[in-house]
Amino acid sequence: MTMLDKTLRDSKRVTANARSAALTAQSGGEMMRAASDVIAARLNIMAEGMANPMKADMAEMSLMSTEKVEAISASAAAVAGTLGDLAARASKSAMAEVGHAQRAAAAMTSAATPQGAATAQFNYAMGWWGRAAGQMLTLNTQLLKAQADALKPIHSAAMANAKRLKR
């Protein structure tokens, strides 16, 4: 892959990351608006229930806790899965880097001239820089995915509650 191809690929990934971050921020705003609507509606339900316990909406009151637990559990599971993938990717990258370093060390020690050793060291350093930049871009992409995945079940619950409680 040429440097131009890598640059184009990376710029597409950066653009996709920016789009993902913007969509997640938009979802977060929607969720916050929905949550405020749900809180207001549920405060009214609780006040009515306290004013007349015989007419309290017990079904809605019981949902107040169970829905949160379900949404947070789904969110935590999504984050755990993504973090597990990240750990596996980091481990694989670290092992690959050990191989690159071993080959570079062998090239430096077997070089016939000091210039050859310096060239091998320079090539390894430049390669490492490119690999590190690519790995950080991938890490950023995965963390944005984790953020979006974590928000999704909470966003869904808040939006569904706001729609249901809008009377």
Short mmCIF file of N, CA, C and O in Angstrom, two decimals, residues 1 4-5 19 31 34-35 40 60 64 67 74 78 85-86 88 90 94 115 133 138 142-143 149 154 159-160 164-165:
data_model
loop_
_atom_site.label_atom_id
_atom_site.label_comp_id
_atom_site.label_asym_id
_atom_site.label_seq_id
_atom_site.Cartn_x
_atom_site.Cartn_y
_atom_site.Cartn_z
N MET A 1 0.85 -1.17 0.00
CA MET A 1 0.00 0.00 0.00
C MET A 1 0.91 1.24 0.00
O MET A 1 1.81 1.35 0.82
N LEU A 4 0.17 7.36 -0.26
CA LEU A 4 -1.05 8.06 -0.65
C LEU A 4 -2.28 7.22 -0.30
O LEU A 4 -3.26 7.74 0.24
N ASP A 5 -2.21 5.92 -0.59
CA ASP A 5 -3.33 5.04 -0.25
C ASP A 5 -3.58 5.01 1.26
O ASP A 5 -4.72 5.06 1.71
N ARG A 19 -17.87 11.75 12.17
CA ARG A 19 -19.31 11.54 11.95
C ARG A 19 -19.90 10.73 13.11
O ARG A 19 -20.96 11.07 13.63
N MET A 31 -31.27 12.03 24.21
CA MET A 31 -31.50 11.27 25.43
C MET A 31 -31.72 12.20 26.62
O MET A 31 -32.60 11.95 27.45
N ALA A 34 -35.19 13.64 26.36
CA ALA A 34 -36.18 12.60 26.69
C ALA A 34 -36.17 12.31 28.18
O ALA A 34 -37.23 12.15 28.80
N ALA A 35 -34.98 12.25 28.77
CA ALA A 35 -34.88 11.97 30.21
C ALA A 35 -35.56 13.05 31.03
O ALA A 35 -36.25 12.75 32.01
N ALA A 40 -40.02 14.49 34.50
CA ALA A 40 -41.17 15.36 34.80
C ALA A 40 -42.46 14.55 34.87
O ALA A 40 -43.25 14.71 35.80
N GLU A 60 -46.22 1.77 36.57
CA GLU A 60 -45.22 2.75 36.13
C GLU A 60 -44.14 2.93 37.18
O GLU A 60 -42.95 3.04 36.85
N MET A 64 -39.73 2.25 36.96
CA MET A 64 -38.71 3.26 37.18
C MET A 64 -37.36 2.64 37.52
O MET A 64 -36.33 3.17 37.14
N GLU A 67 -36.37 -0.70 34.46
CA GLU A 67 -35.90 -0.23 33.15
C GLU A 67 -34.48 0.30 33.23
O GLU A 67 -33.68 0.08 32.32
N ALA A 74 -27.38 -3.64 29.80
CA ALA A 74 -27.09 -3.76 28.37
C ALA A 74 -25.94 -2.85 27.97
O ALA A 74 -25.07 -3.23 27.17
N ALA A 78 -22.26 -4.09 26.50
CA ALA A 78 -21.71 -3.58 25.24
C ALA A 78 -20.30 -3.06 25.44
O ALA A 78 -19.40 -3.32 24.63
N ASP A 85 -12.50 -6.72 22.96
CA ASP A 85 -11.95 -6.67 21.61
C ASP A 85 -10.71 -5.78 21.56
O ASP A 85 -9.73 -6.10 20.89
N LEU A 86 -10.78 -4.65 22.26
CA LEU A 86 -9.63 -3.74 22.30
C LEU A 86 -8.41 -4.40 22.94
O LEU A 86 -7.29 -4.23 22.46
N ALA A 88 -7.70 -7.58 23.06
CA ALA A 88 -7.17 -8.58 22.13
C ALA A 88 -6.38 -7.90 21.01
O ALA A 88 -5.30 -8.37 20.64
N ALA A 90 -4.87 -4.96 21.12
CA ALA A 90 -3.63 -4.38 21.67
C ALA A 90 -2.58 -5.47 21.89
O ALA A 90 -1.40 -5.27 21.60
N ALA A 94 0.99 -5.65 20.05
CA ALA A 94 2.23 -5.70 20.83
C ALA A 94 3.10 -6.86 20.38
O ALA A 94 4.33 -6.71 20.24
N GLN A 115 26.59 2.89 8.37
CA GLN A 115 25.49 3.48 7.60
C GLN A 115 24.35 2.47 7.43
O GLN A 115 23.18 2.82 7.54
N ALA A 133 0.73 5.30 14.73
CA ALA A 133 -0.33 6.23 14.33
C ALA A 133 -1.57 5.45 13.89
O ALA A 133 -2.70 5.80 14.26
N THR A 138 -7.07 3.38 15.11
CA THR A 138 -7.94 2.24 15.35
C THR A 138 -8.49 2.26 16.77
O THR A 138 -9.69 2.01 16.99
N GLN A 142 -12.41 2.43 17.90
CA GLN A 142 -13.03 1.46 18.80
C GLN A 142 -13.63 2.13 20.03
O GLN A 142 -14.69 1.74 20.51
N LEU A 143 -12.95 3.15 20.55
CA LEU A 143 -13.49 3.85 21.72
C LEU A 143 -14.75 4.63 21.37
O LEU A 143 -15.69 4.69 22.17
N ASP A 149 -22.09 2.36 21.54
CA ASP A 149 -22.74 1.12 21.99
C ASP A 149 -23.23 1.25 23.43
O ASP A 149 -24.28 0.71 23.78
N ILE A 154 -29.46 2.94 26.69
CA ILE A 154 -29.98 3.98 27.57
C ILE A 154 -30.79 4.98 26.75
O ILE A 154 -31.88 5.40 27.15
N MET A 159 -35.93 7.27 25.13
CA MET A 159 -36.80 7.71 24.03
C MET A 159 -38.15 6.98 24.07
O MET A 159 -39.20 7.59 23.88
N ALA A 160 -38.12 5.67 24.35
CA ALA A 160 -39.36 4.90 24.43
C ALA A 160 -40.21 5.39 25.60
O ALA A 160 -41.44 5.53 25.46
N ARG A 164 -43.91 7.02 25.39
CA ARG A 164 -45.01 6.36 26.09
C ARG A 164 -45.67 7.29 27.11
O ARG A 164 -46.88 7.29 27.28
N LEU A 165 -44.85 8.08 27.81
CA LEU A 165 -45.38 8.92 28.88
C LEU A 165 -45.93 10.24 28.39
O LEU A 165 -46.58 10.96 29.15
#
